[in-house]
């Protein structure tokens, strides 16, 4: 069944039909069939279907009808359609009841228990991650060591990230510093940054783990990541989340979009950051570049956002690291 938006679209005249209707009004609200050229016949038929033009067979002409009548008819149809859809929506829990009960009964479900359970096999781990991202859609904390990501994993990972952000979730990710040297990883990080994700790089070794909504965590149970522990004990999850926050503060923010673009000429905001890193004041930078102080302040604010820098000192340090 078509939804109400499709019904509304089907009930409205397109651009050609609107133009023809207005032309008929300019001619006094009446047009002879002989005056309709081949190019306007589809628009004419559309207006007749919508009830905006009524054929006068004896005169071989068409008369314009007040759009209010069509509006009332279309509105009534949409209201009836909406009522039917609402009734069907209220029946969904009952109609899906057997599937819901079966899903709740599966042994792979976490249920109400707390603690640790183990899953084996990378396919099962990916399945678990997909379920958790649906059940806990608000915040994801991801520590992903191991250097560059495999190109074969990128499309699925990007699709999951897109769907997660479309549901309103936020994701923060940690990579190893070597990720900045891998073009595929840089492109992936730039694409997720445009979705709203934030990714930093860390110079010290760290382990792989994920935290969803600070309610459940997945940590490796084998060195080759072939098995994992799913943790939902509140104290243990809080410890893992705190570990992530500690590493996050040590990590370096990266402008992945600029890095992926590979621009040789520094942008204005990068010139601002370079002068800022050399110790120049906001006023001195404005004078040097011929900009207003307000413009410089805007560039600095944007730089802090792009490089995920919490202080001006951190911003300058990160920019010096990129230029070294």
Short mmCIF file of C-alpha atoms in Angstrom, two decimals:
data_model
loop_
_atom_site.label_atom_id
_atom_site.label_comp_id
_atom_site.label_asym_id
_atom_site.label_seq_id
_atom_site.Cartn_x
_atom_site.Cartn_y
_atom_site.Cartn_z
CA UNK A 1 0.00 0.00 0.00
CA UNK A 2 1.33 3.44 -0.89
CA UNK A 3 2.11 5.68 2.08
CA UNK A 4 0.59 9.10 2.60
CA UNK A 5 3.55 10.95 1.10
CA UNK A 6 3.26 8.90 -2.10
CA UNK A 7 -0.46 9.59 -2.17
CA UNK A 8 0.13 13.31 -1.76
CA UNK A 9 2.74 13.32 -4.54
CA UNK A 10 0.38 11.44 -6.85
CA UNK A 11 -2.43 13.89 -6.09
CA UNK A 12 -0.54 17.07 -6.98
CA UNK A 13 -0.02 18.50 -10.47
CA UNK A 14 3.52 18.46 -11.82
CA UNK A 15 5.26 21.56 -13.19
CA UNK A 16 3.87 21.15 -16.72
CA UNK A 17 0.32 20.65 -15.47
CA UNK A 18 0.57 23.69 -13.18
CA UNK A 19 1.83 25.83 -16.07
CA UNK A 20 -1.03 24.72 -18.31
CA UNK A 21 -3.63 25.35 -15.58
CA UNK A 22 -2.33 28.89 -15.10
CA UNK A 23 -2.40 29.45 -18.85
CA UNK A 24 -6.03 28.32 -18.96
CA UNK A 25 -6.86 30.81 -16.20
CA UNK A 26 -5.22 33.60 -18.17
CA UNK A 27 -7.55 32.71 -21.03
CA UNK A 28 -10.58 33.17 -18.82
CA UNK A 29 -10.70 29.69 -17.35
CA UNK A 30 -11.59 27.91 -20.57
CA UNK A 31 -9.57 26.36 -23.38
CA UNK A 32 -10.64 24.65 -26.60
CA UNK A 33 -9.29 21.20 -27.33
CA UNK A 34 -7.94 22.41 -30.68
CA UNK A 35 -5.78 24.95 -28.88
CA UNK A 36 -3.87 22.29 -26.94
CA UNK A 37 -0.64 21.40 -28.72
CA UNK A 38 1.00 17.94 -28.70
CA UNK A 39 3.53 19.05 -26.06
CA UNK A 40 0.71 19.93 -23.62
CA UNK A 41 -1.47 16.85 -24.04
CA UNK A 42 0.11 14.93 -21.15
CA UNK A 43 -0.34 17.95 -18.87
CA UNK A 44 -3.95 18.30 -20.04
CA UNK A 45 -4.64 14.65 -19.24
CA UNK A 46 -3.06 15.09 -15.81
CA UNK A 47 -5.29 18.08 -15.00
CA UNK A 48 -8.37 16.13 -16.08
CA UNK A 49 -7.35 13.18 -13.85
CA UNK A 50 -6.93 15.53 -10.90
CA UNK A 51 -10.29 17.19 -11.54
CA UNK A 52 -8.76 20.61 -12.12
CA UNK A 53 -10.05 20.70 -15.69
CA UNK A 54 -13.46 19.35 -16.71
CA UNK A 55 -14.11 18.47 -20.36
CA UNK A 56 -17.10 20.05 -22.06
CA UNK A 57 -17.80 17.44 -24.75
CA UNK A 58 -20.39 19.40 -26.69
CA UNK A 59 -18.07 22.38 -27.06
CA UNK A 60 -14.86 20.35 -27.43
CA UNK A 61 -13.40 22.48 -24.65
CA UNK A 62 -12.15 22.29 -21.05
CA UNK A 63 -13.17 24.43 -18.11
CA UNK A 64 -10.99 25.19 -15.07
CA UNK A 65 -12.37 24.06 -11.69
CA UNK A 66 -11.75 25.76 -8.34
CA UNK A 67 -8.67 23.98 -6.81
CA UNK A 68 -10.39 24.05 -3.42
CA UNK A 69 -12.66 21.22 -4.51
CA UNK A 70 -9.69 19.08 -5.50
CA UNK A 71 -7.89 20.05 -2.31
CA UNK A 72 -10.79 18.90 -0.17
CA UNK A 73 -11.04 15.60 -2.05
CA UNK A 74 -7.29 14.94 -1.79
CA UNK A 75 -7.28 15.88 1.88
CA UNK A 76 -10.11 13.48 2.60
CA UNK A 77 -8.28 10.64 0.83
CA UNK A 78 -5.08 11.30 2.75
CA UNK A 79 -6.91 11.45 6.08
CA UNK A 80 -8.58 8.12 5.33
CA UNK A 81 -5.27 6.62 4.28
CA UNK A 82 -3.61 7.93 7.45
CA UNK A 83 -6.35 6.39 9.60
CA UNK A 84 -5.86 3.03 7.89
CA UNK A 85 -2.09 3.21 8.38
CA UNK A 86 -2.52 4.12 12.05
CA UNK A 87 -4.81 1.14 12.58
CA UNK A 88 -2.30 -1.16 10.92
CA UNK A 89 0.54 0.30 13.00
CA UNK A 90 -1.36 -0.46 16.20
CA UNK A 91 -1.70 -4.09 15.06
CA UNK A 92 2.04 -4.53 14.46
CA UNK A 93 3.03 -5.68 17.99
CA UNK A 94 0.45 -8.48 17.81
CA UNK A 95 1.35 -9.42 14.24
CA UNK A 96 5.05 -9.56 15.09
CA UNK A 97 4.52 -11.19 18.47
CA UNK A 98 5.65 -14.69 17.47
CA UNK A 99 8.88 -13.32 15.99
CA UNK A 100 9.56 -11.19 19.06
CA UNK A 101 9.03 -14.14 21.39
CA UNK A 102 11.32 -16.32 19.29
CA UNK A 103 14.02 -13.65 19.30
CA UNK A 104 13.80 -13.29 23.09
CA UNK A 105 14.09 -17.04 23.52
CA UNK A 106 17.26 -17.47 21.45
CA UNK A 107 20.30 -18.47 23.56
CA UNK A 108 22.43 -15.82 21.84
CA UNK A 109 20.34 -13.11 23.44
CA UNK A 110 21.86 -11.36 26.47
CA UNK A 111 18.58 -11.31 28.36
CA UNK A 112 18.59 -9.74 31.80
CA UNK A 113 21.74 -11.45 33.06
CA UNK A 114 24.88 -9.49 33.84
CA UNK A 115 28.50 -10.53 33.65
CA UNK A 116 30.52 -12.03 30.82
CA UNK A 117 29.73 -14.42 28.00
CA UNK A 118 31.95 -15.59 25.16
CA UNK A 119 31.41 -15.81 21.42
CA UNK A 120 33.67 -17.49 18.89
CA UNK A 121 34.27 -16.89 15.20
CA UNK A 122 34.62 -13.60 13.38
CA UNK A 123 31.28 -14.05 11.65
CA UNK A 124 29.51 -14.46 14.99
CA UNK A 125 31.38 -11.45 16.39
CA UNK A 126 30.23 -9.30 13.45
CA UNK A 127 26.68 -10.53 14.00
CA UNK A 128 26.89 -9.57 17.67
CA UNK A 129 28.20 -6.12 16.80
CA UNK A 130 25.29 -5.60 14.43
CA UNK A 131 22.79 -6.51 17.14
CA UNK A 132 24.44 -4.31 19.76
CA UNK A 133 24.53 -1.31 17.43
CA UNK A 134 20.75 -1.68 17.06
CA UNK A 135 20.06 -2.21 20.77
CA UNK A 136 22.40 0.57 21.94
CA UNK A 137 22.21 3.24 19.22
CA UNK A 138 23.39 6.36 21.06
CA UNK A 139 27.14 6.22 21.66
CA UNK A 140 29.94 4.03 20.37
CA UNK A 141 33.50 4.03 21.74
CA UNK A 142 35.87 2.07 19.51
CA UNK A 143 39.54 1.25 19.98
CA UNK A 144 40.90 -0.19 16.72
CA UNK A 145 44.65 -0.95 16.81
CA UNK A 146 46.51 -2.90 14.17
CA UNK A 147 47.48 -0.19 11.71
CA UNK A 148 45.70 0.26 8.36
CA UNK A 149 42.25 -1.26 7.98
CA UNK A 150 41.63 -3.97 5.39
CA UNK A 151 40.13 -2.46 2.19
CA UNK A 152 37.62 -5.34 2.00
CA UNK A 153 36.17 -4.28 5.36
CA UNK A 154 35.68 -0.62 4.42
CA UNK A 155 32.32 -0.74 2.55
CA UNK A 156 30.52 -2.69 5.28
CA UNK A 157 32.08 -0.57 8.02
CA UNK A 158 31.08 2.65 6.27
CA UNK A 159 27.53 1.38 5.76
CA UNK A 160 27.24 0.48 9.46
CA UNK A 161 28.61 3.90 10.43
CA UNK A 162 26.17 5.67 8.14
CA UNK A 163 23.17 3.80 9.53
CA UNK A 164 24.35 4.36 13.11
CA UNK A 165 24.66 8.13 12.59
CA UNK A 166 21.35 8.30 10.73
CA UNK A 167 19.71 6.95 13.89
CA UNK A 168 21.30 9.80 15.85
CA UNK A 169 24.27 7.90 17.31
CA UNK A 170 27.77 9.31 17.84
CA UNK A 171 31.02 7.41 17.43
CA UNK A 172 34.53 8.08 18.68
CA UNK A 173 37.34 5.90 17.37
CA UNK A 174 41.02 5.42 18.21
CA UNK A 175 43.52 4.31 15.53
CA UNK A 176 47.23 3.72 15.65
CA UNK A 177 49.29 6.65 14.40
CA UNK A 178 50.37 4.66 11.32
CA UNK A 179 46.77 4.88 10.08
CA UNK A 180 47.54 8.41 8.86
CA UNK A 181 49.95 6.91 6.30
CA UNK A 182 47.44 4.51 4.72
CA UNK A 183 45.35 6.17 1.95
CA UNK A 184 42.41 3.75 2.28
CA UNK A 185 42.19 4.27 6.02
CA UNK A 186 42.48 8.05 5.62
CA UNK A 187 39.65 8.07 3.08
CA UNK A 188 37.50 5.95 5.39
CA UNK A 189 38.17 8.22 8.37
CA UNK A 190 37.38 11.28 6.22
CA UNK A 191 34.08 9.76 5.11
CA UNK A 192 33.04 8.90 8.67
CA UNK A 193 34.12 12.39 9.80
CA UNK A 194 31.68 13.88 7.32
CA UNK A 195 28.97 11.70 8.88
CA UNK A 196 29.79 13.14 12.30
CA UNK A 197 32.27 10.62 13.72
CA UNK A 198 35.48 11.66 15.47
CA UNK A 199 38.68 9.68 15.05
CA UNK A 200 41.99 10.25 16.83
CA UNK A 201 45.33 8.48 16.56
CA UNK A 202 47.40 7.18 19.45
CA UNK A 203 51.19 6.80 19.53
CA UNK A 204 51.27 4.25 22.37
CA UNK A 205 50.16 0.58 22.10
CA UNK A 206 46.59 -0.27 23.08
CA UNK A 207 44.16 -3.19 22.86
CA UNK A 208 41.06 -3.54 20.74
CA UNK A 209 37.67 -3.09 22.40
CA UNK A 210 34.26 -1.51 21.85
CA UNK A 211 31.73 0.06 24.20
CA UNK A 212 28.06 0.66 23.37
CA UNK A 213 26.11 3.29 25.32
CA UNK A 214 28.40 2.61 28.31
CA UNK A 215 26.16 -0.41 28.94
CA UNK A 216 27.97 -3.26 27.20
CA UNK A 217 31.53 -3.81 26.01
CA UNK A 218 33.23 -6.27 23.67
CA UNK A 219 36.84 -7.16 24.37
CA UNK A 220 39.06 -9.76 22.63
CA UNK A 221 39.30 -13.20 24.20
CA UNK A 222 42.07 -14.39 21.88
CA UNK A 223 45.19 -12.73 20.49
CA UNK A 224 44.01 -13.27 16.89
CA UNK A 225 40.58 -11.78 17.68
CA UNK A 226 38.86 -15.04 16.77
CA UNK A 227 36.83 -14.93 19.98
CA UNK A 228 35.48 -12.16 22.15
CA UNK A 229 33.97 -11.54 25.56
CA UNK A 230 30.68 -9.64 25.76
CA UNK A 231 30.64 -7.78 29.06
CA UNK A 232 27.55 -6.18 30.57
CA UNK A 233 28.50 -6.01 34.23
CA UNK A 234 28.14 -2.29 35.06
CA UNK A 235 31.39 -2.03 37.03
CA UNK A 236 33.41 -3.79 34.34
CA UNK A 237 31.86 -1.75 31.53
CA UNK A 238 32.55 1.47 33.45
CA UNK A 239 36.19 0.42 33.79
CA UNK A 240 36.50 -0.21 30.04
CA UNK A 241 34.80 3.11 29.23
CA UNK A 242 37.14 4.96 31.62
CA UNK A 243 40.11 3.27 29.93
CA UNK A 244 38.88 4.59 26.59
CA UNK A 245 38.53 8.13 27.97
CA UNK A 246 42.09 8.01 29.36
CA UNK A 247 43.46 6.92 25.98
CA UNK A 248 41.30 9.52 24.23
CA UNK A 249 42.91 12.33 26.20
CA UNK A 250 46.36 11.08 25.15
CA UNK A 251 45.41 10.75 21.49
CA UNK A 252 46.02 13.22 18.67
CA UNK A 253 43.17 14.74 16.70
CA UNK A 254 43.48 14.66 12.90
CA UNK A 255 41.85 16.69 10.14
CA UNK A 256 41.03 13.60 8.07
CA UNK A 257 39.14 15.50 5.39
CA UNK A 258 42.12 17.76 4.63
CA UNK A 259 44.49 14.80 4.86
CA UNK A 260 42.40 12.85 2.35
CA UNK A 261 42.24 15.85 0.01
CA UNK A 262 46.04 15.97 -0.08
CA UNK A 263 46.10 19.70 -0.81
CA UNK A 264 49.63 21.08 -1.22
CA UNK A 265 48.72 24.74 -0.71
CA UNK A 266 47.83 25.39 2.92
CA UNK A 267 44.31 26.68 3.50
CA UNK A 268 43.82 29.95 5.32
CA UNK A 269 42.89 28.21 8.55
CA UNK A 270 46.13 26.18 8.33
CA UNK A 271 48.11 29.38 7.90
CA UNK A 272 46.35 30.74 10.95
CA UNK A 273 47.27 27.58 12.87
CA UNK A 274 50.88 27.78 11.71
CA UNK A 275 51.25 31.32 13.01
CA UNK A 276 49.41 30.38 16.18
CA UNK A 277 51.85 27.52 16.73
CA UNK A 278 54.74 29.98 16.41
CA UNK A 279 53.33 31.93 19.34
CA UNK A 280 51.67 34.85 17.55
CA UNK A 281 48.62 36.38 19.19
CA UNK A 282 45.23 36.54 17.55
CA UNK A 283 45.72 40.25 16.85
CA UNK A 284 49.19 39.66 15.34
CA UNK A 285 47.85 36.90 13.10
CA UNK A 286 45.05 39.18 11.91
CA UNK A 287 47.57 41.90 11.06
CA UNK A 288 49.96 39.48 9.32
CA UNK A 289 47.26 37.94 7.12
CA UNK A 290 45.20 41.09 6.58
CA UNK A 291 42.16 39.61 8.31
CA UNK A 292 39.87 40.90 11.02
CA UNK A 293 40.31 39.55 14.53
CA UNK A 294 36.81 38.14 14.36
CA UNK A 295 37.72 36.21 11.20
CA UNK A 296 40.85 34.85 12.85
CA UNK A 297 38.83 33.82 15.90
CA UNK A 298 36.41 32.00 13.59
CA UNK A 299 39.30 30.14 11.90
CA UNK A 300 40.72 29.15 15.28
CA UNK A 301 37.34 27.82 16.41
CA UNK A 302 37.00 25.83 13.19
CA UNK A 303 40.55 24.48 13.56
CA UNK A 304 39.86 23.28 17.07
CA UNK A 305 36.80 21.47 15.78
CA UNK A 306 38.56 19.90 12.79
CA UNK A 307 41.61 18.79 14.78
CA UNK A 308 39.53 17.86 17.80
CA UNK A 309 41.76 20.06 19.97
CA UNK A 310 40.47 21.00 23.40
CA UNK A 311 43.01 23.82 23.95
CA UNK A 312 44.98 26.22 21.75
CA UNK A 313 48.20 24.63 22.99
CA UNK A 314 47.00 21.20 21.89
CA UNK A 315 45.99 22.64 18.52
CA UNK A 316 49.43 24.14 17.95
CA UNK A 317 51.16 20.94 19.01
CA UNK A 318 49.07 18.83 16.62
CA UNK A 319 49.72 21.19 13.73
CA UNK A 320 53.47 21.14 14.40
CA UNK A 321 53.31 17.34 14.44
CA UNK A 322 51.73 17.31 10.97
CA UNK A 323 54.26 19.75 9.56
CA UNK A 324 57.31 17.90 10.99
#
